[in-house]
mmCIF file of C-alpha atoms in Angstrom:
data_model
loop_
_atom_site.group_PDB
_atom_site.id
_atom_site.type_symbol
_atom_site.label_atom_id
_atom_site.label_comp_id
_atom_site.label_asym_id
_atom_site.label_seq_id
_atom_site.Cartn_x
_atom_site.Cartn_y
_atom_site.Cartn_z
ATOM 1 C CA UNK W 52 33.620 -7.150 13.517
ATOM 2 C CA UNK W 53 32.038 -10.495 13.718
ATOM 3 C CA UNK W 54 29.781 -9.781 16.467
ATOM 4 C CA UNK W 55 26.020 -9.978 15.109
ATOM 5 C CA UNK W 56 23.548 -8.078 16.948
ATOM 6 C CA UNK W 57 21.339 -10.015 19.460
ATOM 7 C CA UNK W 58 18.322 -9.442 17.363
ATOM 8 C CA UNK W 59 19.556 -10.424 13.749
ATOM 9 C CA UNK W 60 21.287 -13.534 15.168
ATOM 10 C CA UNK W 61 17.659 -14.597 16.614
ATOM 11 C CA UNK W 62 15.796 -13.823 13.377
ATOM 12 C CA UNK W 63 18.043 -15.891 11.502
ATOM 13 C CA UNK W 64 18.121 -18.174 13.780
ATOM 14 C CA UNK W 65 13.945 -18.935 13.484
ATOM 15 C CA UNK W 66 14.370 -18.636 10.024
ATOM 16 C CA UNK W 67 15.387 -22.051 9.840
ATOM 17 C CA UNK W 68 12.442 -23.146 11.297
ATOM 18 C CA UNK W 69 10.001 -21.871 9.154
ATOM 19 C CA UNK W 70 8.839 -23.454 6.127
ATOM 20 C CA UNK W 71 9.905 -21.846 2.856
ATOM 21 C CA UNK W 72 8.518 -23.133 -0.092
ATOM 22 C CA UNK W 73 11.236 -20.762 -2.132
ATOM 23 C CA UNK W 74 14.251 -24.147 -2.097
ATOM 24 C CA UNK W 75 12.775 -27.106 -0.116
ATOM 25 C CA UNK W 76 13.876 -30.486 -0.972
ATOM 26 C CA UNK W 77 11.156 -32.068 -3.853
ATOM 27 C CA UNK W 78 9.477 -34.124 -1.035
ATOM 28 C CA UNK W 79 8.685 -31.431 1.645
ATOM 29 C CA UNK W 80 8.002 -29.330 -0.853
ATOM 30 C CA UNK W 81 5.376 -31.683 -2.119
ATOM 31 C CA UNK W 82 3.837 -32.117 1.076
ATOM 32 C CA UNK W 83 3.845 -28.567 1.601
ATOM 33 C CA UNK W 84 1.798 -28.267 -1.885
ATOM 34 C CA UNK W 85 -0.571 -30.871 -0.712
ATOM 35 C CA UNK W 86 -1.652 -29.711 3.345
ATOM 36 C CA UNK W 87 -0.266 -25.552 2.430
ATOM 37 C CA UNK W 88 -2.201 -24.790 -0.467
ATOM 38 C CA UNK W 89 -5.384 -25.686 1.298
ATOM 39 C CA UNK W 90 -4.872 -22.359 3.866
ATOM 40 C CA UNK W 91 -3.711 -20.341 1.743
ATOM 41 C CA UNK W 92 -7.254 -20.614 -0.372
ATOM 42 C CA UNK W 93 -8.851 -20.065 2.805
ATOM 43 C CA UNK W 94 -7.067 -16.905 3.709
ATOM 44 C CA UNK W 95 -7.451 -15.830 0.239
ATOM 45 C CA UNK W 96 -10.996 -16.118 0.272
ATOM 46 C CA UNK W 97 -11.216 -14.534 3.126
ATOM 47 C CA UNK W 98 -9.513 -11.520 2.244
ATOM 48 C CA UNK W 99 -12.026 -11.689 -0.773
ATOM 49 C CA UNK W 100 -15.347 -12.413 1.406
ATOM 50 C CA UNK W 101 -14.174 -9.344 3.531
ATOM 51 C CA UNK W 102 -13.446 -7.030 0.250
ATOM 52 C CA UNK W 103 -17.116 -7.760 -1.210
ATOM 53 C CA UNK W 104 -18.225 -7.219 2.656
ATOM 54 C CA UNK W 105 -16.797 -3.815 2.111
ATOM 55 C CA UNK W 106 -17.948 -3.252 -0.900
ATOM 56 C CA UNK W 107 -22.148 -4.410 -0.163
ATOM 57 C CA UNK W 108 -21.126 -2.011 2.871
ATOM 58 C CA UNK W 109 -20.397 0.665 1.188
ATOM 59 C CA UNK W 110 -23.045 0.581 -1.116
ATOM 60 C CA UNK W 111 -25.511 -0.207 1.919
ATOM 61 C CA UNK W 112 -24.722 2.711 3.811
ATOM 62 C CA UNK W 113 -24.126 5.700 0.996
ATOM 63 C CA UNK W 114 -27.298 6.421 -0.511
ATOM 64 C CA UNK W 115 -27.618 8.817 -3.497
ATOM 65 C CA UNK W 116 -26.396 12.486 -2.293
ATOM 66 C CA UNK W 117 -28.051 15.412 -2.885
ATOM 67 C CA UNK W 118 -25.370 18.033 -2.619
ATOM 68 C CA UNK W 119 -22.182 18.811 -3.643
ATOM 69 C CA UNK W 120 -20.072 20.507 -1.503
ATOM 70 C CA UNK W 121 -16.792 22.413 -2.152
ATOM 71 C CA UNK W 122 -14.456 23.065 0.309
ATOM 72 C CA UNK W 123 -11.213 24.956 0.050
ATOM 73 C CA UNK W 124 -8.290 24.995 2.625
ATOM 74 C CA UNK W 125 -11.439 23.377 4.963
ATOM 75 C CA UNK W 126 -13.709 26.011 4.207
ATOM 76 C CA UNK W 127 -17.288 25.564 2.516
ATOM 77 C CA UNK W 128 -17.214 27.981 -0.402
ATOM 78 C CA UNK W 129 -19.922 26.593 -2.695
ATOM 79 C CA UNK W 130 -22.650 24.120 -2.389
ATOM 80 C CA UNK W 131 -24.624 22.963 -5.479
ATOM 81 C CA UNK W 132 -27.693 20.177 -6.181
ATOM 82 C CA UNK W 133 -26.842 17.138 -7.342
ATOM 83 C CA UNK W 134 -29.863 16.907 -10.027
ATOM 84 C CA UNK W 135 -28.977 19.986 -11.562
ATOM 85 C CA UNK W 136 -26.856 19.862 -14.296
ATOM 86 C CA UNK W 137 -23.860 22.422 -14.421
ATOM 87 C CA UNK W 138 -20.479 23.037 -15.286
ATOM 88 C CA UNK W 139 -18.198 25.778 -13.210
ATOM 89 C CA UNK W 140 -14.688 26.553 -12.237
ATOM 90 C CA UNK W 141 -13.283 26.393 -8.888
ATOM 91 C CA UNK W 142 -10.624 28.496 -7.837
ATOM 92 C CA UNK W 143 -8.327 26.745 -5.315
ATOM 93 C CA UNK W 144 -5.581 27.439 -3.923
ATOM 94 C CA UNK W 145 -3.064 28.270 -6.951
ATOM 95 C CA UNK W 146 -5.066 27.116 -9.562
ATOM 96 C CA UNK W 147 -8.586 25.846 -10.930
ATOM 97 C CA UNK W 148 -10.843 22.728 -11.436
ATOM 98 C CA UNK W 149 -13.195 22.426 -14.385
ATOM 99 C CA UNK W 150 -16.000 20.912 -11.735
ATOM 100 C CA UNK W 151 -19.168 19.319 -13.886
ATOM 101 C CA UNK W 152 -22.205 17.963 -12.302
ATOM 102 C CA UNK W 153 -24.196 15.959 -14.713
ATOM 103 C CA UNK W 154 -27.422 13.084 -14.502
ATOM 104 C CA UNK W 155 -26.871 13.185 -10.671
ATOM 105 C CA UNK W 156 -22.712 12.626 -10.666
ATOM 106 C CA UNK W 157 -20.288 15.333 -10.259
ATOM 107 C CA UNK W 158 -16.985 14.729 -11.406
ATOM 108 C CA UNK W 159 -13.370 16.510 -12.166
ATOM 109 C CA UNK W 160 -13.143 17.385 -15.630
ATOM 110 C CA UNK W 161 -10.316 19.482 -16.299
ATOM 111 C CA UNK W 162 -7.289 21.021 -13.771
ATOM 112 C CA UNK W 163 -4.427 22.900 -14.223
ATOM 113 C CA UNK W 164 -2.812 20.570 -10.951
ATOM 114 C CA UNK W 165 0.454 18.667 -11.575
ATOM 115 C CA UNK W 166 -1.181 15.497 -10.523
ATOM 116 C CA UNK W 167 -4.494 15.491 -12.246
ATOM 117 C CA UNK W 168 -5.753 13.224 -9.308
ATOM 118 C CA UNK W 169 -8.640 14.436 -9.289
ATOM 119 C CA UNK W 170 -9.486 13.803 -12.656
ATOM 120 C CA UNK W 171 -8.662 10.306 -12.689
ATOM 121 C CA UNK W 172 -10.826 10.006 -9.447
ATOM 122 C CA UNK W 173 -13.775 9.547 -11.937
ATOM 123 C CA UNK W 174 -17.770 10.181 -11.069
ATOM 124 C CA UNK W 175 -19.216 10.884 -7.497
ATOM 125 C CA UNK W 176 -22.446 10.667 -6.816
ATOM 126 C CA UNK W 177 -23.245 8.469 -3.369
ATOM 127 C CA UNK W 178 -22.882 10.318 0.142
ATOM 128 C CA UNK W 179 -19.415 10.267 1.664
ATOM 129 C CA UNK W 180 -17.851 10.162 -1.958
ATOM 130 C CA UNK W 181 -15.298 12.655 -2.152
ATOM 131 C CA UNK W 182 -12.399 13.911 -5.645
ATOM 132 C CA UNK W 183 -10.144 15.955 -3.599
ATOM 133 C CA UNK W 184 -7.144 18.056 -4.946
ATOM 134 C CA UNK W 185 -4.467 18.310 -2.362
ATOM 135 C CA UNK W 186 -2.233 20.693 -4.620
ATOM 136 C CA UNK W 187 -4.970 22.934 -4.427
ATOM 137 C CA UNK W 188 -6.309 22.397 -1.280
ATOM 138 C CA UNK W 189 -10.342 21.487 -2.568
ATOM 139 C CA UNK W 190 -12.252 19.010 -1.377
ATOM 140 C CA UNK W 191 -15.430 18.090 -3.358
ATOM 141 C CA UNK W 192 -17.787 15.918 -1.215
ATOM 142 C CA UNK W 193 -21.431 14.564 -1.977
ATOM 143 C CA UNK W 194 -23.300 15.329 1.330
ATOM 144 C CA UNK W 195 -26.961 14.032 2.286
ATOM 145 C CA UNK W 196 -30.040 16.241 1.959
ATOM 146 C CA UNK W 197 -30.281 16.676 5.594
ATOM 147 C CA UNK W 198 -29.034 20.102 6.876
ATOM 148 C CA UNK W 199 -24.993 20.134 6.742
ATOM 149 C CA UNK W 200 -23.144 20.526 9.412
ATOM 150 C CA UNK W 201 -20.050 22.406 8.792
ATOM 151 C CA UNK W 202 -18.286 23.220 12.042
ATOM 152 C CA UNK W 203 -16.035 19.955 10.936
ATOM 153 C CA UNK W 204 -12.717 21.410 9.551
ATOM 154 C CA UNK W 205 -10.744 19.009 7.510
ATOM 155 C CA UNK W 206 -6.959 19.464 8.240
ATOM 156 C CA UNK W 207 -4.787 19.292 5.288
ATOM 157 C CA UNK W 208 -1.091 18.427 5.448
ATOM 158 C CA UNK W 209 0.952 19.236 2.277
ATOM 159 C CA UNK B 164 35.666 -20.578 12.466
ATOM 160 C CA UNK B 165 35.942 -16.679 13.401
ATOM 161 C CA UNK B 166 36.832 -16.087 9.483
ATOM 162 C CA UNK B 167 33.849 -18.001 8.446
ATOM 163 C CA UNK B 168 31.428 -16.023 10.827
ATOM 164 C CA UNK B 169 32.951 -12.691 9.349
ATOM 165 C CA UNK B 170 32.729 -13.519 5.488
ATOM 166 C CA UNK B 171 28.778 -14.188 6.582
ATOM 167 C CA UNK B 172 28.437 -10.856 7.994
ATOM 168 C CA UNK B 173 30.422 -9.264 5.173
ATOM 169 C CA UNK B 174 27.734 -10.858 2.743
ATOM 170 C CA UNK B 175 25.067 -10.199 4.708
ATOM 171 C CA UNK B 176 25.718 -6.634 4.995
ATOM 172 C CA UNK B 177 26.511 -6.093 1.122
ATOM 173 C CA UNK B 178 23.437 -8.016 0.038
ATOM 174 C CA UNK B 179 21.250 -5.470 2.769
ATOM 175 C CA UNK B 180 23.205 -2.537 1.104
ATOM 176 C CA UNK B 181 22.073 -4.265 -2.764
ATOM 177 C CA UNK B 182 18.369 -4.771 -1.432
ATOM 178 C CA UNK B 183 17.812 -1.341 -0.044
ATOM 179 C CA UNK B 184 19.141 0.153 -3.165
ATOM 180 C CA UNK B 185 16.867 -1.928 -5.144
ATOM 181 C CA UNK B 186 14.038 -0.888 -2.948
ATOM 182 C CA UNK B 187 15.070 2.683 -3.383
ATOM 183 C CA UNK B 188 15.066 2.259 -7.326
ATOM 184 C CA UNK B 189 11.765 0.516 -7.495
ATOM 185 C CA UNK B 190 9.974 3.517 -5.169
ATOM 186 C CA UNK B 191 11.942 5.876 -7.449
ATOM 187 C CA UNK B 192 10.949 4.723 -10.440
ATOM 188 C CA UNK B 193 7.194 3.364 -9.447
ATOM 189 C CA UNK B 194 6.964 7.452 -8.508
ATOM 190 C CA UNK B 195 7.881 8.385 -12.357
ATOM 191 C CA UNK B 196 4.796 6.541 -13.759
ATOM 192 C CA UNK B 197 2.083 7.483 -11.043
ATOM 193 C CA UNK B 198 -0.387 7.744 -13.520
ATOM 194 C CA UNK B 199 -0.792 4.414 -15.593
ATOM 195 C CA UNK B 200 -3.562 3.210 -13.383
ATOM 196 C CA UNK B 201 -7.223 4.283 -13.059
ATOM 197 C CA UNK B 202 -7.170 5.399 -9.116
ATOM 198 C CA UNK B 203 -5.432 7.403 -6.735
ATOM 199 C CA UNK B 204 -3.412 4.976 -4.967
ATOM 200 C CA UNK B 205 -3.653 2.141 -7.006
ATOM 201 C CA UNK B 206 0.366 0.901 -7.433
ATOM 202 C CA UNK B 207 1.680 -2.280 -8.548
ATOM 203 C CA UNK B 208 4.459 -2.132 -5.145
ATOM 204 C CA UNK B 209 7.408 -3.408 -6.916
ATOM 205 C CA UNK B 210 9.326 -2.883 -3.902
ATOM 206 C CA UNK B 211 7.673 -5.327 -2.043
ATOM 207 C CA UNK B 212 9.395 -7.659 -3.880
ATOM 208 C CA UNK B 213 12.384 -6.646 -2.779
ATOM 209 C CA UNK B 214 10.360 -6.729 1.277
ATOM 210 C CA UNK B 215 9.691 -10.311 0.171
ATOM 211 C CA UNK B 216 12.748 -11.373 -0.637
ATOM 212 C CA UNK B 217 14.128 -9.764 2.282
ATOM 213 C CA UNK B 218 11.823 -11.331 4.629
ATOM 214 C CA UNK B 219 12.135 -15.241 3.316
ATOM 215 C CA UNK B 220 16.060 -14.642 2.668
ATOM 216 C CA UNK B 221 17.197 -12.497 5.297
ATOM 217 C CA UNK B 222 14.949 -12.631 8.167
ATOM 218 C CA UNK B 223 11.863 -10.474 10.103
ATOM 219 C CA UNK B 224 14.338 -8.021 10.941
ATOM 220 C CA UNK B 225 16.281 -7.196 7.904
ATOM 221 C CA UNK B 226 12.789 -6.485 5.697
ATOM 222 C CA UNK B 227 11.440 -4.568 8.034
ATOM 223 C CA UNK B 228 14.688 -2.420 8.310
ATOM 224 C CA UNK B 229 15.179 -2.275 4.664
ATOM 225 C CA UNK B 230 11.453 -0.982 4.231
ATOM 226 C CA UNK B 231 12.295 1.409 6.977
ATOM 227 C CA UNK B 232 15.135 2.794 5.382
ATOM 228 C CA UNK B 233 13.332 2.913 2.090
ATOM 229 C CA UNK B 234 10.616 4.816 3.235
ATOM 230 C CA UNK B 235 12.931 7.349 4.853
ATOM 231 C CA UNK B 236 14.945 7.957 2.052
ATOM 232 C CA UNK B 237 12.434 7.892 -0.429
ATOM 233 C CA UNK B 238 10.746 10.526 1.363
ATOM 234 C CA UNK B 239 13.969 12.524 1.875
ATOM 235 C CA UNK B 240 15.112 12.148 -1.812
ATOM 236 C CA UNK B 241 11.773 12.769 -3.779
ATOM 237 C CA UNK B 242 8.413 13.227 -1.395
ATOM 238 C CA UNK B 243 6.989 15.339 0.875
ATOM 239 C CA UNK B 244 5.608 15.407 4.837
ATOM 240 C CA UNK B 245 2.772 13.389 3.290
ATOM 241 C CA UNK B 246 3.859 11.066 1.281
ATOM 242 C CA UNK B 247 6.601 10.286 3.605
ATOM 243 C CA UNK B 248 2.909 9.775 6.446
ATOM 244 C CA UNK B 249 1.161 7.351 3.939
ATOM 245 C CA UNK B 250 3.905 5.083 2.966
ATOM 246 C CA UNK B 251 4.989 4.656 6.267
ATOM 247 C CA UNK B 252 1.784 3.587 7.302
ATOM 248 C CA UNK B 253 1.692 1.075 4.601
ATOM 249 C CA UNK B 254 4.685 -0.011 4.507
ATOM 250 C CA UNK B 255 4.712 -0.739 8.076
ATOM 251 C CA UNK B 256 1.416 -2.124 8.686
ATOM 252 C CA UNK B 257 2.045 -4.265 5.350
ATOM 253 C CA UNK B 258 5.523 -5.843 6.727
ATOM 254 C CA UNK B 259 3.914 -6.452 10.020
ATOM 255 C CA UNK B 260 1.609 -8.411 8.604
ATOM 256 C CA UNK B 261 3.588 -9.832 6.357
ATOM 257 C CA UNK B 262 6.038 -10.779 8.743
ATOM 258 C CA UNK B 263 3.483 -12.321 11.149
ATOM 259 C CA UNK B 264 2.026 -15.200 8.553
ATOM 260 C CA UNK B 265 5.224 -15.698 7.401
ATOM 261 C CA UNK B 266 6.282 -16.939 10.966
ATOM 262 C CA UNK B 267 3.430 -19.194 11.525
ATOM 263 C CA UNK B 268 4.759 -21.098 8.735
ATOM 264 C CA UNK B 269 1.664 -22.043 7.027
ATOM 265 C CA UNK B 270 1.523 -20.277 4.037
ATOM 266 C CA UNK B 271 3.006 -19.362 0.907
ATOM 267 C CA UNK B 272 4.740 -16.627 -0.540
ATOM 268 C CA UNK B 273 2.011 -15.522 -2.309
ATOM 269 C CA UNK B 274 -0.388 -15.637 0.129
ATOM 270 C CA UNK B 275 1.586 -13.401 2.250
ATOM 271 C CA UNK B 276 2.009 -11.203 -0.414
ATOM 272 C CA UNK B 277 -1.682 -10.497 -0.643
ATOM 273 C CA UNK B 278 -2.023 -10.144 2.665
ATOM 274 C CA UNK B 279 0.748 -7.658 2.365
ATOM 275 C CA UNK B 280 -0.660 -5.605 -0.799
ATOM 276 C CA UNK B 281 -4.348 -5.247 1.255
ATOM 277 C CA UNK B 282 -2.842 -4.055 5.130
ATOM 278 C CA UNK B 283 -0.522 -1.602 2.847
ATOM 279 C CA UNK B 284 -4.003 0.030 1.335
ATOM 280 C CA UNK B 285 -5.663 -0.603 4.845
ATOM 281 C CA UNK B 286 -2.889 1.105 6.259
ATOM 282 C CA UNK B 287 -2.857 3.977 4.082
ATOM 283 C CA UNK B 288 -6.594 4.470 3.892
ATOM 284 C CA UNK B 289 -6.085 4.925 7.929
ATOM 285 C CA UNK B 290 -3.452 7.818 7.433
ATOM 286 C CA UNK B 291 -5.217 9.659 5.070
ATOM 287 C CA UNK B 292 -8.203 9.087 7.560
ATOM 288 C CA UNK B 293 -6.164 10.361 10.375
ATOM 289 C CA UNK B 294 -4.290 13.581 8.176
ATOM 290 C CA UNK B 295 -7.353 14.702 6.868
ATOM 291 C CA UNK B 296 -9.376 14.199 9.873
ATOM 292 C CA UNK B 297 -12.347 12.675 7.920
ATOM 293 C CA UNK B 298 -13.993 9.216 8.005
ATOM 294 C CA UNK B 299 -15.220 10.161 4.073
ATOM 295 C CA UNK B 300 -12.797 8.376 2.330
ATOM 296 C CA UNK B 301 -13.461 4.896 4.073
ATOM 297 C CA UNK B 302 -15.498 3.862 1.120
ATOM 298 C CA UNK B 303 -12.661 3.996 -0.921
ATOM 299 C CA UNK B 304 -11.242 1.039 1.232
ATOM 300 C CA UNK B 305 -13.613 -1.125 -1.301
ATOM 301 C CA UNK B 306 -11.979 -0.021 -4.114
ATOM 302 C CA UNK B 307 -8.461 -0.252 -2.253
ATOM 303 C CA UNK B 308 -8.895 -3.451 -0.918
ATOM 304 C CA UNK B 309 -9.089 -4.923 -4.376
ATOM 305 C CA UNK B 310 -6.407 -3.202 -5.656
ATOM 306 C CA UNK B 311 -4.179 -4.544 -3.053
ATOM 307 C CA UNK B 312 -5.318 -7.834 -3.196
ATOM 308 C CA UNK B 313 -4.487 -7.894 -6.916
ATOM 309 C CA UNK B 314 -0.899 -6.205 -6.657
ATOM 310 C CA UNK B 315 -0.377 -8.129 -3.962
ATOM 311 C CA UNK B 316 -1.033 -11.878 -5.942
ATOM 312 C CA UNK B 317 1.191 -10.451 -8.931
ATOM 313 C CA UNK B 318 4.425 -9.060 -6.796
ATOM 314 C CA UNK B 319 3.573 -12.591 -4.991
ATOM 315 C CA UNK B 320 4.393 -14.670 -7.929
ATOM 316 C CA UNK B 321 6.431 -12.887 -9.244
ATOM 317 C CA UNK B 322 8.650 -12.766 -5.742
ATOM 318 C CA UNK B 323 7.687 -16.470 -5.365
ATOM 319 C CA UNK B 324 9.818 -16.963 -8.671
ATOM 320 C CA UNK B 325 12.338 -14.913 -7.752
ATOM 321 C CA UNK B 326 12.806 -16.870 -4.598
ATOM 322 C CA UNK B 327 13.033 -20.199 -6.173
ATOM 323 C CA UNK B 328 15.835 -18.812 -8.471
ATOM 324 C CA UNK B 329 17.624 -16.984 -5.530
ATOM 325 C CA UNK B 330 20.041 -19.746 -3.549
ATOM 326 C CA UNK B 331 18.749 -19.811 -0.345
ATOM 327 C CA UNK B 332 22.456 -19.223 1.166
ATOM 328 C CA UNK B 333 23.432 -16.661 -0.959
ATOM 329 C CA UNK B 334 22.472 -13.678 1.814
ATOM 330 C CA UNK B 335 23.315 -15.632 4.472
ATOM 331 C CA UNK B 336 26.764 -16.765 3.783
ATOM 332 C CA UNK B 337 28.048 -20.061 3.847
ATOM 333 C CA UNK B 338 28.452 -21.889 0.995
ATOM 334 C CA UNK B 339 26.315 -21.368 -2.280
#
């Protein structure tokens, strides 16, 4: 009954070890405010410096699309332009998305899903950019003008 | 000596039983309100509070099995084959990490936190990468990142209260 496994006894063990500003005494916890705080802005901003990497990254390498391609279950069932205003209804897989291109985005506007992801995903416009509705199995993606390839099936896992 | 070591274990165990139920909760109800923020994805991670007090309370081992057993039940209980794929991704990557700057001992619990919240939205930006078999969605690691980070500082104060409330003996045993 008392015996602790090998592992947990270790773990606890080093857990003494390690600094934890939760209860320190007043003075190490001092000290720990004065040399910690000083990494833990520099990991911080690190993680931030890498997010707006990201971001200028993403913004770098999507240009404007051109198309808007629908894909159902993996399949490409419609493909429309971008710059032409429109408003249509996809059929998925047990049920429909209100789909409305308009001043070069394409967005979700209405679905009958239980999730309404793709609603909330908002406006596409840049290549790559994708609202997908897994309930329904549809994919709407804004592809490049250059000629699409379309021999890459997506795999969906419900 | 031997009755000491056994009323530790005793306490340890019921406060690991208390914490994963907690964790359960939190998923449980986090799940009831997906919808309260702007993107897919985007969650506040309540239960990493729980993770976090696991981790500075109980030790590497006990948060990640409690996040373990979280994610299994959860997915058993109320998700699917999917949902079970992303948060295990997530949640695993995110306590890795977590668990890894907490033992060098050099930073705070917030800090760790954040580090936590952004590997959980790396992590699950990788699944969905790796389930739908398309590199697409990578640009929606900028918005992710963010998100993380932000989650991340919030459950990190808030743990970091928490913690300093929270005897540091009580799920250890000994005396409080």
């Amino acid at each position: 009954m008392h015996i602790m496994p090998d592992t947990e006894r270790n773990a606890s063990k080093s857990e003494k070890k390690v600094i934890d500003s939760g209860s320190l005494p007043p003075d190490k916890e001092r000290r720990l405010c004065a040399a910690g705080i000083k990494r833990d802005i520099i990991l911080i901003g690190a993680l931030i410096a890498t997010g707006l990497l990201i971001v200028l990254a993403v913004w770098l390498f999507s240009g404007k699309g051109q198309i808007v391609e629908v894909r159902v279950d993996g399949r490409v069932t419609a493909r429309y332009s971008l710059s032409q205003d429109m408003t249509v209804r996809l059929n998925g897989e047990g049920g429909s998305n209100l789909l409305v291109i308009s001043g070069g985005e394409a967005f979700v506007q209405d679905a009958d899903c239980p999730d309404k992801l793709c609603v909330k995903t908002g406006r596409i416009s840049r290549q790559g950019q994708s609202v997908i509705c897994l309930p329904h199995r549809l994919v709407v993606e804004i592809k490049g003008d250059a000629p699409v390839k379309t021999d890459d099936i997506d795999v969906f896992v419900k | 000596m031997k009755e000491k070591r056994r009323s530790a274990l005793i306490r340890k165990t019921a406060a690991f039983g208390v914490l994963t139920a907690l964790a359960l909760i939190f998923s449980y109800v986090e799940a009831q309100v997906p919808a309260f923020f702007a993107f897919p994805g985007m969650k506040l991670g309540l239960t990493n509070i729980v993770v976090l007090i696991a981790l500075y309370r109980m030790g590497n081992v006990s948060a990640m099995t409690i996040n373990l057993l979280r994610i299994v039940l959860v997915s058993i209980l109320f998700g699917s084959f999917s949902s079970f794929v992303y948060s295990m991704a997530g949640g695993m990557l995110s306590t890795a990490v977590m668990m890894l700057l907490k033992m060098t001992g050099k930073f705070r619990p917030v800090t760790v936190s954040i580090a936590g919240g952004v590997s959980h939205n790396i992590g699950q930006i990788i699944a969905a990468m790796i389930v739908m078999s398309t590199s697409g969605i990578v640009w929606y690691l900028s918005v992710l990142w963010f998100t993380g980070l932000l989650s991340g500082a919030l459950i990190g104060v808030l743990g970091s209260i928490i913690l300093s409330r929270l005897p540091e003996k009580l799920f250890m045993g000994g005396k409080i």
